Amino acid sequence: MTEGVLSLVELDRVAWAELECMGGPATEVPVRLRALTSADAGHRRRAWEWLGTHLYHQGTVYPAAAHAVPFLLGLLAEGGTPDRERTLGYLTRLVESPSEDGATPPADGPPGDDSARRAVAAGARAVLPHLDAADPSTAGAAAELLAWLPELASVSLPGLRRLCARRLPGRERSTALIALGALAGAAGTRSDPAMLEQLLGDRADPDRWAAAVALCRITVPDQPPAAVAAMVAELAAVNVDPQGYERVWRTRFHDNHVAGLLAATLRHLPQERGESTRDLVARRLGETESTPDEVAAVASGLVVDALGDESTVAPGVLTPWQRAVLGALPGADPAWASGELGPWLTSAYGLPGTGEALAAWLARSA
């Protein structure tokens, strides 16, 4: 077996009664792990539900999880479970950042005890063959998991490049592209931008935004103008109809929270891209074919994406992305015409409620 990977025959060697899971000793863990190999889909479903509650629950990873990981990896290595995609997804939940701001891997790491993450990393070579799985969903799930393990970037990248070259459904393709960018950026590899730039050049490609995120991770601290333009355009599209946009699964990362992924990337906008990004946002908000209410909705959505949950905005400490969005508002006449943007800016963030006053506030805080 691969290092860090164990067979179910070794389950009884673990002192489960001395390990903690939700509700007390982890004596049920070996029973549930064995049930994952059942031919009965109902038995497997109930086992997953138990594992999801008792080893990982609402962001909390219990100590017994680290001891279960080598056996889950063993199921992948031996083909012992028909639920390969679900197994990969479960392991991802153990290692990904629980933050909801959409930060792309590996920018954030799990807080506190990272024993489960270390256990996944120790045996993650068992995941690599699944990048070439015939089932696109299994391959996409493997890409998502490996994206959170930058220490394995050098061995993950070849498989990710093969995956990106395949014809994939939308969420698997975007996931593969973002994983490629995250790991190539972590490894300092510069062999992939040409492919991503070619994808960016196709304005009809629905995954341009994912290529933009990937390219920005590789070229940190820079963000190429074409990538910034693609991200701003996609973020505006999200805010035109947020609920409708989110009904389509576009990526695996952060439960399809595309706006969070884009905003997290744009938060690292370099100073020299600030003015051109402001102009991009201003052009989108100046579109006259949309109603004032629609433009105001896009404007307020972009402000939330830029400012997050801050209750007040301190002048003089705006990031280039925040300044770009706020700087585009004074000239966005259609948005102000709704009558709702000004009062909302004041109540939500304590910002001036007219275009002229906002422009003056920005000038003072430069």
mmCIF file of C-alpha atoms in Angstrom:
data_model
loop_
_atom_site.group_PDB
_atom_site.id
_atom_site.type_symbol
_atom_site.label_atom_id
_atom_site.label_comp_id
_atom_site.label_asym_id
_atom_site.label_seq_id
_atom_site.Cartn_x
_atom_site.Cartn_y
_atom_site.Cartn_z
ATOM 1 C CA MET A 1 0.000 0.000 0.000
ATOM 2 C CA THR A 2 1.040 3.603 -0.562
ATOM 3 C CA GLU A 3 2.583 5.411 2.425
ATOM 4 C CA GLY A 4 -0.139 6.861 4.646
ATOM 5 C CA VAL A 5 -2.726 4.408 3.245
ATOM 6 C CA LEU A 6 -4.229 1.486 5.185
ATOM 7 C CA SER A 7 -6.450 -1.473 4.295
ATOM 8 C CA LEU A 8 -9.693 -2.145 6.151
ATOM 9 C CA VAL A 9 -8.169 -5.368 7.460
ATOM 10 C CA GLU A 10 -6.058 -3.177 9.755
ATOM 11 C CA LEU A 11 -9.026 -1.327 11.262
ATOM 12 C CA ASP A 12 -9.009 -3.264 14.518
ATOM 13 C CA ARG A 13 -5.438 -2.247 15.276
ATOM 14 C CA VAL A 14 -6.670 1.269 16.114
ATOM 15 C CA ALA A 15 -7.765 1.970 19.698
ATOM 16 C CA TRP A 16 -11.023 3.596 18.586
ATOM 17 C CA ALA A 17 -12.459 3.635 22.115
ATOM 18 C CA GLU A 18 -9.692 6.027 23.154
ATOM 19 C CA LEU A 19 -10.408 8.454 20.304
ATOM 20 C CA GLU A 20 -13.017 11.175 20.337
ATOM 21 C CA CYS A 21 -15.735 11.826 17.814
ATOM 22 C CA MET A 22 -18.963 13.753 18.132
ATOM 23 C CA GLY A 23 -20.918 12.117 20.926
ATOM 24 C CA GLY A 24 -18.054 10.341 22.639
ATOM 25 C CA PRO A 25 -15.697 7.423 21.897
ATOM 26 C CA ALA A 26 -15.199 6.592 18.222
ATOM 27 C CA THR A 27 -16.105 2.914 18.519
ATOM 28 C CA GLU A 28 -18.590 3.145 15.645
ATOM 29 C CA VAL A 29 -15.979 4.404 13.159
ATOM 30 C CA PRO A 30 -14.727 0.968 11.984
ATOM 31 C CA VAL A 31 -18.316 -0.230 11.543
ATOM 32 C CA ARG A 32 -19.128 2.762 9.345
ATOM 33 C CA LEU A 33 -15.924 2.497 7.334
ATOM 34 C CA ARG A 34 -16.623 -1.163 6.548
ATOM 35 C CA ALA A 35 -20.159 -0.223 5.497
ATOM 36 C CA LEU A 36 -18.692 2.001 2.748
ATOM 37 C CA THR A 37 -17.839 -1.164 0.828
ATOM 38 C CA SER A 38 -21.408 -2.493 0.958
ATOM 39 C CA ALA A 39 -23.204 -3.306 -2.271
ATOM 40 C CA ASP A 40 -26.316 -1.766 -0.702
ATOM 41 C CA ALA A 41 -26.451 1.945 -1.570
ATOM 42 C CA GLY A 42 -28.667 2.598 1.453
ATOM 43 C CA HIS A 43 -26.104 1.129 3.828
ATOM 44 C CA ARG A 44 -23.380 3.257 2.272
ATOM 45 C CA ARG A 45 -25.533 6.396 2.458
ATOM 46 C CA ARG A 46 -26.214 5.921 6.154
ATOM 47 C CA ALA A 47 -22.512 5.297 6.791
ATOM 48 C CA TRP A 48 -21.611 8.550 5.035
ATOM 49 C CA GLU A 49 -24.246 10.441 6.997
ATOM 50 C CA TRP A 50 -22.801 9.133 10.237
ATOM 51 C CA LEU A 51 -19.221 9.954 9.248
ATOM 52 C CA GLY A 52 -20.301 13.409 8.114
ATOM 53 C CA THR A 53 -21.867 14.120 11.481
ATOM 54 C CA HIS A 54 -19.493 12.383 13.866
ATOM 55 C CA LEU A 55 -16.067 13.048 12.323
ATOM 56 C CA TYR A 56 -16.734 16.304 10.494
ATOM 57 C CA HIS A 57 -19.610 18.554 11.441
ATOM 58 C CA GLN A 58 -20.181 22.169 10.385
ATOM 59 C CA GLY A 59 -16.481 22.859 10.021
ATOM 60 C CA THR A 60 -15.416 20.959 13.147
ATOM 61 C CA VAL A 61 -12.994 18.090 12.553
ATOM 62 C CA TYR A 62 -12.925 15.589 15.417
ATOM 63 C CA PRO A 63 -9.704 13.845 16.565
ATOM 64 C CA ALA A 64 -10.781 10.419 15.309
ATOM 65 C CA ALA A 65 -10.939 11.770 11.744
ATOM 66 C CA ALA A 66 -7.148 11.670 11.357
ATOM 67 C CA HIS A 67 -7.176 7.939 12.164
ATOM 68 C CA ALA A 68 -10.005 7.272 9.695
ATOM 69 C CA VAL A 69 -8.256 9.057 6.819
ATOM 70 C CA PRO A 70 -5.715 6.301 5.943
ATOM 71 C CA PHE A 71 -8.584 3.827 5.576
ATOM 72 C CA LEU A 72 -10.583 6.185 3.343
ATOM 73 C CA LEU A 73 -7.478 6.591 1.209
ATOM 74 C CA GLY A 74 -7.125 2.810 1.230
ATOM 75 C CA LEU A 75 -10.636 2.484 -0.201
ATOM 76 C CA LEU A 76 -9.580 4.762 -3.046
ATOM 77 C CA ALA A 77 -6.334 2.900 -3.640
ATOM 78 C CA GLU A 78 -7.943 -0.545 -3.627
ATOM 79 C CA GLY A 79 -11.163 0.435 -5.383
ATOM 80 C CA GLY A 80 -13.019 -0.704 -2.276
ATOM 81 C CA THR A 81 -15.891 1.754 -2.552
ATOM 82 C CA PRO A 82 -18.175 2.623 -5.450
ATOM 83 C CA ASP A 83 -18.463 6.123 -3.956
ATOM 84 C CA ARG A 84 -15.118 7.444 -5.163
ATOM 85 C CA GLU A 85 -16.371 10.962 -5.832
ATOM 86 C CA ARG A 86 -17.987 11.167 -2.407
ATOM 87 C CA THR A 87 -14.855 9.812 -0.711
ATOM 88 C CA LEU A 88 -12.713 12.440 -2.407
ATOM 89 C CA GLY A 89 -15.198 15.150 -1.489
ATOM 90 C CA TYR A 90 -15.239 14.055 2.130
ATOM 91 C CA LEU A 91 -11.449 14.183 2.318
ATOM 92 C CA THR A 92 -11.556 17.658 0.792
ATOM 93 C CA ARG A 93 -13.869 18.851 3.570
ATOM 94 C CA LEU A 94 -11.243 17.707 6.064
ATOM 95 C CA VAL A 95 -8.445 19.767 4.518
ATOM 96 C CA GLU A 96 -10.035 22.858 2.983
ATOM 97 C CA SER A 97 -10.248 26.209 4.700
ATOM 98 C CA PRO A 98 -13.619 26.617 6.395
ATOM 99 C CA SER A 99 -13.690 30.352 5.594
ATOM 100 C CA GLU A 100 -16.588 31.475 3.459
ATOM 101 C CA ASP A 101 -14.789 34.322 1.703
ATOM 102 C CA GLY A 102 -14.014 32.153 -1.300
ATOM 103 C CA ALA A 103 -10.239 32.285 -0.954
ATOM 104 C CA THR A 104 -8.718 29.924 -3.466
ATOM 105 C CA PRO A 105 -6.329 27.221 -2.271
ATOM 106 C CA PRO A 106 -3.764 27.183 -0.916
ATOM 107 C CA ALA A 107 -4.121 30.756 0.394
ATOM 108 C CA ASP A 108 -5.776 29.638 3.616
ATOM 109 C CA GLY A 109 -5.145 26.648 5.796
ATOM 110 C CA PRO A 110 -7.362 24.977 8.380
ATOM 111 C CA PRO A 111 -7.106 26.502 11.865
ATOM 112 C CA GLY A 112 -6.153 24.655 15.022
ATOM 113 C CA ASP A 113 -5.466 20.931 14.979
ATOM 114 C CA ASP A 114 -4.390 19.961 11.453
ATOM 115 C CA SER A 115 -3.816 16.264 12.115
ATOM 116 C CA ALA A 116 -6.543 15.252 9.653
ATOM 117 C CA ARG A 117 -4.991 17.428 6.985
ATOM 118 C CA ARG A 118 -1.560 15.937 7.610
ATOM 119 C CA ALA A 119 -3.041 12.453 7.372
ATOM 120 C CA VAL A 120 -4.593 13.281 3.995
ATOM 121 C CA ALA A 121 -1.336 14.774 2.724
ATOM 122 C CA ALA A 122 0.639 11.732 3.895
ATOM 123 C CA GLY A 123 -1.376 9.384 1.697
ATOM 124 C CA ALA A 124 -2.542 11.724 -1.034
ATOM 125 C CA ARG A 125 -0.496 9.970 -3.711
ATOM 126 C CA ALA A 126 -3.357 7.481 -3.707
ATOM 127 C CA VAL A 127 -5.509 10.301 -5.111
ATOM 128 C CA LEU A 128 -3.310 11.018 -8.142
ATOM 129 C CA PRO A 129 -4.625 8.178 -10.369
ATOM 130 C CA HIS A 130 -8.145 9.548 -10.002
ATOM 131 C CA LEU A 131 -7.207 12.647 -11.996
ATOM 132 C CA ASP A 132 -7.339 10.305 -14.992
ATOM 133 C CA ALA A 133 -10.651 8.696 -14.018
ATOM 134 C CA ALA A 134 -13.033 8.194 -16.933
ATOM 135 C CA ASP A 135 -15.825 9.670 -14.827
ATOM 136 C CA PRO A 136 -15.401 13.485 -15.029
ATOM 137 C CA SER A 137 -16.994 14.008 -11.605
ATOM 138 C CA THR A 138 -14.444 11.726 -9.935
ATOM 139 C CA ALA A 139 -11.585 13.464 -11.743
ATOM 140 C CA GLY A 140 -12.927 16.882 -10.759
ATOM 141 C CA ALA A 141 -13.260 15.835 -7.132
ATOM 142 C CA ALA A 142 -9.633 14.636 -7.172
ATOM 143 C CA ALA A 143 -8.532 17.987 -8.605
ATOM 144 C CA GLU A 144 -10.360 19.897 -5.882
ATOM 145 C CA LEU A 145 -8.754 17.818 -3.139
ATOM 146 C CA LEU A 146 -5.221 18.059 -4.525
ATOM 147 C CA ALA A 147 -5.551 21.832 -4.914
ATOM 148 C CA TRP A 148 -5.467 22.113 -1.115
ATOM 149 C CA LEU A 149 -2.162 20.225 -0.900
ATOM 150 C CA PRO A 150 0.532 22.529 -2.306
ATOM 151 C CA GLU A 151 3.268 20.327 -0.902
ATOM 152 C CA LEU A 152 2.337 17.793 -3.589
ATOM 153 C CA ALA A 153 2.227 20.322 -6.420
ATOM 154 C CA SER A 154 5.121 18.831 -8.379
ATOM 155 C CA VAL A 155 3.472 15.393 -8.584
ATOM 156 C CA SER A 156 -0.087 16.723 -9.019
ATOM 157 C CA LEU A 157 0.567 19.142 -11.887
ATOM 158 C CA PRO A 158 1.156 16.570 -14.668
ATOM 159 C CA GLY A 159 -2.203 14.923 -13.971
ATOM 160 C CA LEU A 160 -3.945 18.287 -13.719
ATOM 161 C CA ARG A 161 -2.553 19.312 -17.103
ATOM 162 C CA ARG A 162 -3.923 16.124 -18.633
ATOM 163 C CA LEU A 163 -7.272 16.796 -16.996
ATOM 164 C CA CYS A 164 -7.405 20.374 -18.291
ATOM 165 C CA ALA A 165 -6.787 19.069 -21.816
ATOM 166 C CA ARG A 166 -9.887 16.841 -21.677
ATOM 167 C CA ARG A 167 -13.426 17.768 -22.701
ATOM 168 C CA LEU A 168 -15.119 18.228 -19.332
ATOM 169 C CA PRO A 169 -18.472 19.455 -18.015
ATOM 170 C CA GLY A 170 -18.433 23.024 -16.737
ATOM 171 C CA ARG A 171 -17.836 22.607 -13.028
ATOM 172 C CA GLU A 172 -15.145 19.962 -13.515
ATOM 173 C CA ARG A 173 -13.305 22.043 -16.114
ATOM 174 C CA SER A 174 -13.315 25.199 -13.999
ATOM 175 C CA THR A 175 -12.239 23.203 -10.948
ATOM 176 C CA ALA A 176 -9.337 21.667 -12.879
ATOM 177 C CA LEU A 177 -8.234 25.077 -14.179
ATOM 178 C CA ILE A 178 -8.313 26.708 -10.749
ATOM 179 C CA ALA A 179 -6.498 23.758 -9.176
ATOM 180 C CA LEU A 180 -3.842 24.003 -11.886
ATOM 181 C CA GLY A 181 -3.360 27.707 -11.206
ATOM 182 C CA ALA A 182 -3.261 27.272 -7.442
ATOM 183 C CA LEU A 183 -0.614 24.541 -7.552
ATOM 184 C CA ALA A 184 1.444 26.037 -10.373
ATOM 185 C CA GLY A 185 1.500 29.294 -8.401
ATOM 186 C CA ALA A 186 2.515 27.477 -5.223
ATOM 187 C CA ALA A 187 5.282 25.626 -7.064
ATOM 188 C CA GLY A 188 6.507 28.724 -8.893
ATOM 189 C CA THR A 189 5.960 26.982 -12.237
ATOM 190 C CA ARG A 190 5.506 29.260 -15.246
ATOM 191 C CA SER A 191 4.751 26.745 -18.004
ATOM 192 C CA ASP A 192 0.951 27.097 -17.975
ATOM 193 C CA PRO A 193 0.084 30.793 -18.618
ATOM 194 C CA ALA A 194 0.087 30.405 -22.414
ATOM 195 C CA MET A 195 -2.740 27.877 -22.290
ATOM 196 C CA LEU A 196 -4.716 30.032 -19.871
ATOM 197 C CA GLU A 197 -4.159 33.164 -21.927
ATOM 198 C CA GLN A 198 -5.444 31.369 -25.014
ATOM 199 C CA LEU A 199 -8.593 30.414 -23.140
ATOM 200 C CA LEU A 200 -9.007 34.015 -21.963
ATOM 201 C CA GLY A 201 -8.895 35.152 -25.577
ATOM 202 C CA ASP A 202 -12.106 33.259 -26.371
ATOM 203 C CA ARG A 203 -14.894 35.565 -25.192
ATOM 204 C CA ALA A 204 -17.474 32.848 -25.786
ATOM 205 C CA ASP A 205 -15.803 30.381 -23.420
ATOM 206 C CA PRO A 206 -17.908 30.053 -20.239
ATOM 207 C CA ASP A 207 -14.843 29.219 -18.151
ATOM 208 C CA ARG A 208 -12.871 32.383 -18.936
ATOM 209 C CA TRP A 209 -13.375 33.501 -15.352
ATOM 210 C CA ALA A 210 -11.766 30.303 -14.022
ATOM 211 C CA ALA A 211 -8.805 30.714 -16.364
ATOM 212 C CA ALA A 212 -8.487 34.287 -15.081
ATOM 213 C CA VAL A 213 -8.423 33.130 -11.450
ATOM 214 C CA ALA A 214 -5.851 30.469 -12.315
ATOM 215 C CA LEU A 215 -3.657 32.899 -14.231
ATOM 216 C CA CYS A 216 -3.695 35.378 -11.361
ATOM 217 C CA ARG A 217 -2.572 32.691 -8.926
ATOM 218 C CA ILE A 218 0.372 31.831 -11.171
ATOM 219 C CA THR A 219 1.416 35.427 -11.798
ATOM 220 C CA VAL A 220 1.140 36.662 -8.183
ATOM 221 C CA PRO A 221 1.648 39.488 -7.261
ATOM 222 C CA ASP A 222 0.680 40.656 -10.738
ATOM 223 C CA GLN A 223 -2.764 40.298 -12.279
ATOM 224 C CA PRO A 224 -2.780 40.525 -16.089
ATOM 225 C CA PRO A 225 -5.235 43.118 -17.497
ATOM 226 C CA ALA A 226 -7.140 40.511 -19.542
ATOM 227 C CA ALA A 227 -7.628 38.378 -16.438
ATOM 228 C CA VAL A 228 -8.861 41.351 -14.409
ATOM 229 C CA ALA A 229 -11.308 42.289 -17.169
ATOM 230 C CA ALA A 230 -12.693 38.736 -17.320
ATOM 231 C CA MET A 231 -13.151 38.581 -13.549
ATOM 232 C CA VAL A 232 -14.881 41.964 -13.360
ATOM 233 C CA ALA A 233 -17.228 40.987 -16.202
ATOM 234 C CA GLU A 234 -18.112 37.689 -14.525
ATOM 235 C CA LEU A 235 -18.594 39.307 -11.132
ATOM 236 C CA ALA A 236 -20.987 41.800 -12.699
ATOM 237 C CA ALA A 237 -22.857 38.916 -14.349
ATOM 238 C CA VAL A 238 -23.209 37.196 -10.968
ATOM 239 C CA ASN A 239 -24.777 40.312 -9.491
ATOM 240 C CA VAL A 240 -27.300 40.791 -12.291
ATOM 241 C CA ASP A 241 -29.200 37.720 -11.060
ATOM 242 C CA PRO A 242 -27.396 36.117 -8.095
ATOM 243 C CA GLN A 243 -29.961 33.402 -7.426
ATOM 244 C CA GLY A 244 -30.293 32.456 -11.079
ATOM 245 C CA TYR A 245 -26.521 32.403 -11.529
ATOM 246 C CA GLU A 246 -26.006 30.133 -8.537
ATOM 247 C CA ARG A 247 -28.547 27.584 -9.767
ATOM 248 C CA VAL A 248 -25.947 26.408 -12.283
ATOM 249 C CA TRP A 249 -22.984 24.498 -10.827
ATOM 250 C CA ARG A 250 -19.919 26.275 -12.212
ATOM 251 C CA THR A 251 -17.226 25.042 -9.831
ATOM 252 C CA ARG A 252 -16.635 22.676 -6.940
ATOM 253 C CA PHE A 253 -14.653 25.186 -4.890
ATOM 254 C CA HIS A 254 -16.467 26.665 -1.907
ATOM 255 C CA ASP A 255 -19.766 25.078 -2.880
ATOM 256 C CA ASN A 256 -20.076 26.940 -6.173
ATOM 257 C CA HIS A 257 -19.469 30.359 -4.590
ATOM 258 C CA VAL A 258 -18.065 31.947 -7.758
ATOM 259 C CA ALA A 259 -18.449 35.517 -6.502
ATOM 260 C CA GLY A 260 -16.326 34.672 -3.472
ATOM 261 C CA LEU A 261 -13.597 33.133 -5.607
ATOM 262 C CA LEU A 262 -13.501 36.173 -7.883
ATOM 263 C CA ALA A 263 -13.640 38.720 -5.075
ATOM 264 C CA ALA A 264 -10.922 36.904 -3.115
ATOM 265 C CA THR A 265 -8.668 37.048 -6.174
ATOM 266 C CA LEU A 266 -9.427 40.702 -6.873
ATOM 267 C CA ARG A 267 -8.586 41.605 -3.285
ATOM 268 C CA HIS A 268 -4.967 41.101 -4.333
ATOM 269 C CA LEU A 269 -5.271 43.561 -7.214
ATOM 270 C CA PRO A 270 -1.927 45.388 -7.538
ATOM 271 C CA GLN A 271 -1.857 49.158 -7.249
ATOM 272 C CA GLU A 272 -1.019 49.637 -10.921
ATOM 273 C CA ARG A 273 -4.238 47.901 -11.977
ATOM 274 C CA GLY A 274 -6.479 50.114 -9.842
ATOM 275 C CA GLU A 275 -7.384 52.849 -12.327
ATOM 276 C CA SER A 276 -7.964 50.532 -15.267
ATOM 277 C CA THR A 277 -10.154 48.310 -13.072
ATOM 278 C CA ARG A 278 -12.168 51.335 -11.965
ATOM 279 C CA ASP A 279 -12.775 52.144 -15.632
ATOM 280 C CA LEU A 280 -13.912 48.560 -16.301
ATOM 281 C CA VAL A 281 -16.422 48.734 -13.455
ATOM 282 C CA ALA A 282 -17.577 52.207 -14.517
ATOM 283 C CA ARG A 283 -18.292 51.033 -18.063
ATOM 284 C CA ARG A 284 -20.384 48.159 -16.768
ATOM 285 C CA LEU A 285 -22.365 50.428 -14.449
ATOM 286 C CA GLY A 286 -22.863 52.988 -17.197
ATOM 287 C CA GLU A 287 -24.764 50.597 -19.456
ATOM 288 C CA THR A 288 -28.052 52.240 -20.386
ATOM 289 C CA GLU A 289 -29.834 49.127 -21.656
ATOM 290 C CA SER A 290 -30.338 48.010 -18.055
ATOM 291 C CA THR A 291 -32.955 49.592 -15.789
ATOM 292 C CA PRO A 292 -31.782 51.835 -12.903
ATOM 293 C CA ASP A 293 -32.832 49.146 -10.412
ATOM 294 C CA GLU A 294 -30.790 46.516 -12.255
ATOM 295 C CA VAL A 295 -27.706 48.707 -12.377
ATOM 296 C CA ALA A 296 -28.139 49.608 -8.694
ATOM 297 C CA ALA A 297 -28.326 45.888 -7.875
ATOM 298 C CA VAL A 298 -25.077 45.251 -9.743
ATOM 299 C CA ALA A 299 -23.436 48.261 -8.069
ATOM 300 C CA SER A 300 -24.466 47.218 -4.562
ATOM 301 C CA GLY A 301 -23.398 43.635 -5.258
ATOM 302 C CA LEU A 302 -19.952 44.760 -6.366
ATOM 303 C CA VAL A 303 -19.638 46.949 -3.259
ATOM 304 C CA VAL A 304 -20.448 43.980 -1.030
ATOM 305 C CA ASP A 305 -17.942 41.849 -2.946
ATOM 306 C CA ALA A 306 -15.293 44.509 -2.384
ATOM 307 C CA LEU A 307 -16.031 45.579 1.188
ATOM 308 C CA GLY A 308 -17.361 42.353 2.651
ATOM 309 C CA ASP A 309 -18.925 42.515 6.097
ATOM 310 C CA GLU A 310 -17.295 45.746 7.226
ATOM 311 C CA SER A 311 -19.813 47.997 8.960
ATOM 312 C CA THR A 312 -17.774 51.120 8.299
ATOM 313 C CA VAL A 313 -15.037 51.919 5.805
ATOM 314 C CA ALA A 314 -11.950 53.701 7.059
ATOM 315 C CA PRO A 315 -10.610 56.298 4.612
ATOM 316 C CA GLY A 316 -7.027 55.915 3.566
ATOM 317 C CA VAL A 317 -6.872 52.123 3.952
ATOM 318 C CA LEU A 318 -8.819 51.075 0.883
ATOM 319 C CA THR A 319 -7.285 48.315 -1.187
ATOM 320 C CA PRO A 320 -6.903 48.935 -4.943
ATOM 321 C CA TRP A 321 -9.932 46.689 -5.587
ATOM 322 C CA GLN A 322 -12.094 48.527 -3.047
ATOM 323 C CA ARG A 323 -11.020 51.898 -4.422
ATOM 324 C CA ALA A 324 -11.729 50.731 -7.978
ATOM 325 C CA VAL A 325 -15.321 49.754 -7.143
ATOM 326 C CA LEU A 326 -16.104 52.815 -5.023
ATOM 327 C CA GLY A 327 -14.335 55.060 -7.525
ATOM 328 C CA ALA A 328 -16.615 53.841 -10.302
ATOM 329 C CA LEU A 329 -19.794 54.752 -8.434
ATOM 330 C CA PRO A 330 -19.823 58.591 -8.691
ATOM 331 C CA GLY A 331 -20.230 58.465 -12.480
ATOM 332 C CA ALA A 332 -22.743 55.604 -12.473
ATOM 333 C CA ASP A 333 -25.808 57.750 -13.159
ATOM 334 C CA PRO A 334 -28.177 54.820 -13.861
ATOM 335 C CA ALA A 335 -27.421 53.348 -10.449
ATOM 336 C CA TRP A 336 -28.063 56.602 -8.576
ATOM 337 C CA ALA A 337 -31.284 57.120 -10.551
ATOM 338 C CA SER A 338 -32.847 54.160 -8.743
ATOM 339 C CA GLY A 339 -32.969 56.230 -5.558
ATOM 340 C CA GLU A 340 -31.850 53.223 -3.534
ATOM 341 C CA LEU A 341 -28.082 53.183 -3.915
ATOM 342 C CA GLY A 342 -27.323 56.289 -1.836
ATOM 343 C CA PRO A 343 -29.354 55.401 1.250
ATOM 344 C CA TRP A 344 -28.049 51.830 1.127
ATOM 345 C CA LEU A 345 -24.393 52.947 0.991
ATOM 346 C CA THR A 346 -24.957 55.115 4.048
ATOM 347 C CA SER A 347 -26.889 52.559 6.085
ATOM 348 C CA ALA A 348 -24.704 49.572 5.178
ATOM 349 C CA TYR A 349 -21.240 51.135 5.245
ATOM 350 C CA GLY A 350 -21.527 54.704 6.513
ATOM 351 C CA LEU A 351 -20.492 56.037 3.100
ATOM 352 C CA PRO A 352 -21.724 59.290 1.527
ATOM 353 C CA GLY A 353 -25.091 58.898 -0.169
ATOM 354 C CA THR A 354 -24.528 60.939 -3.333
ATOM 355 C CA GLY A 355 -22.091 60.599 -6.205
ATOM 356 C CA GLU A 356 -20.560 64.022 -5.591
ATOM 357 C CA ALA A 357 -20.090 63.440 -1.866
ATOM 358 C CA LEU A 358 -18.616 59.992 -2.473
ATOM 359 C CA ALA A 359 -16.139 61.402 -4.999
ATOM 360 C CA ALA A 360 -15.065 64.049 -2.490
ATOM 361 C CA TRP A 361 -14.718 61.418 0.262
ATOM 362 C CA LEU A 362 -12.524 59.283 -2.001
ATOM 363 C CA ALA A 363 -10.372 62.308 -2.855
ATOM 364 C CA ARG A 364 -9.811 63.025 0.830
ATOM 365 C CA SER A 365 -8.926 59.420 1.588
ATOM 366 C CA ALA A 366 -6.395 59.046 -1.229
#
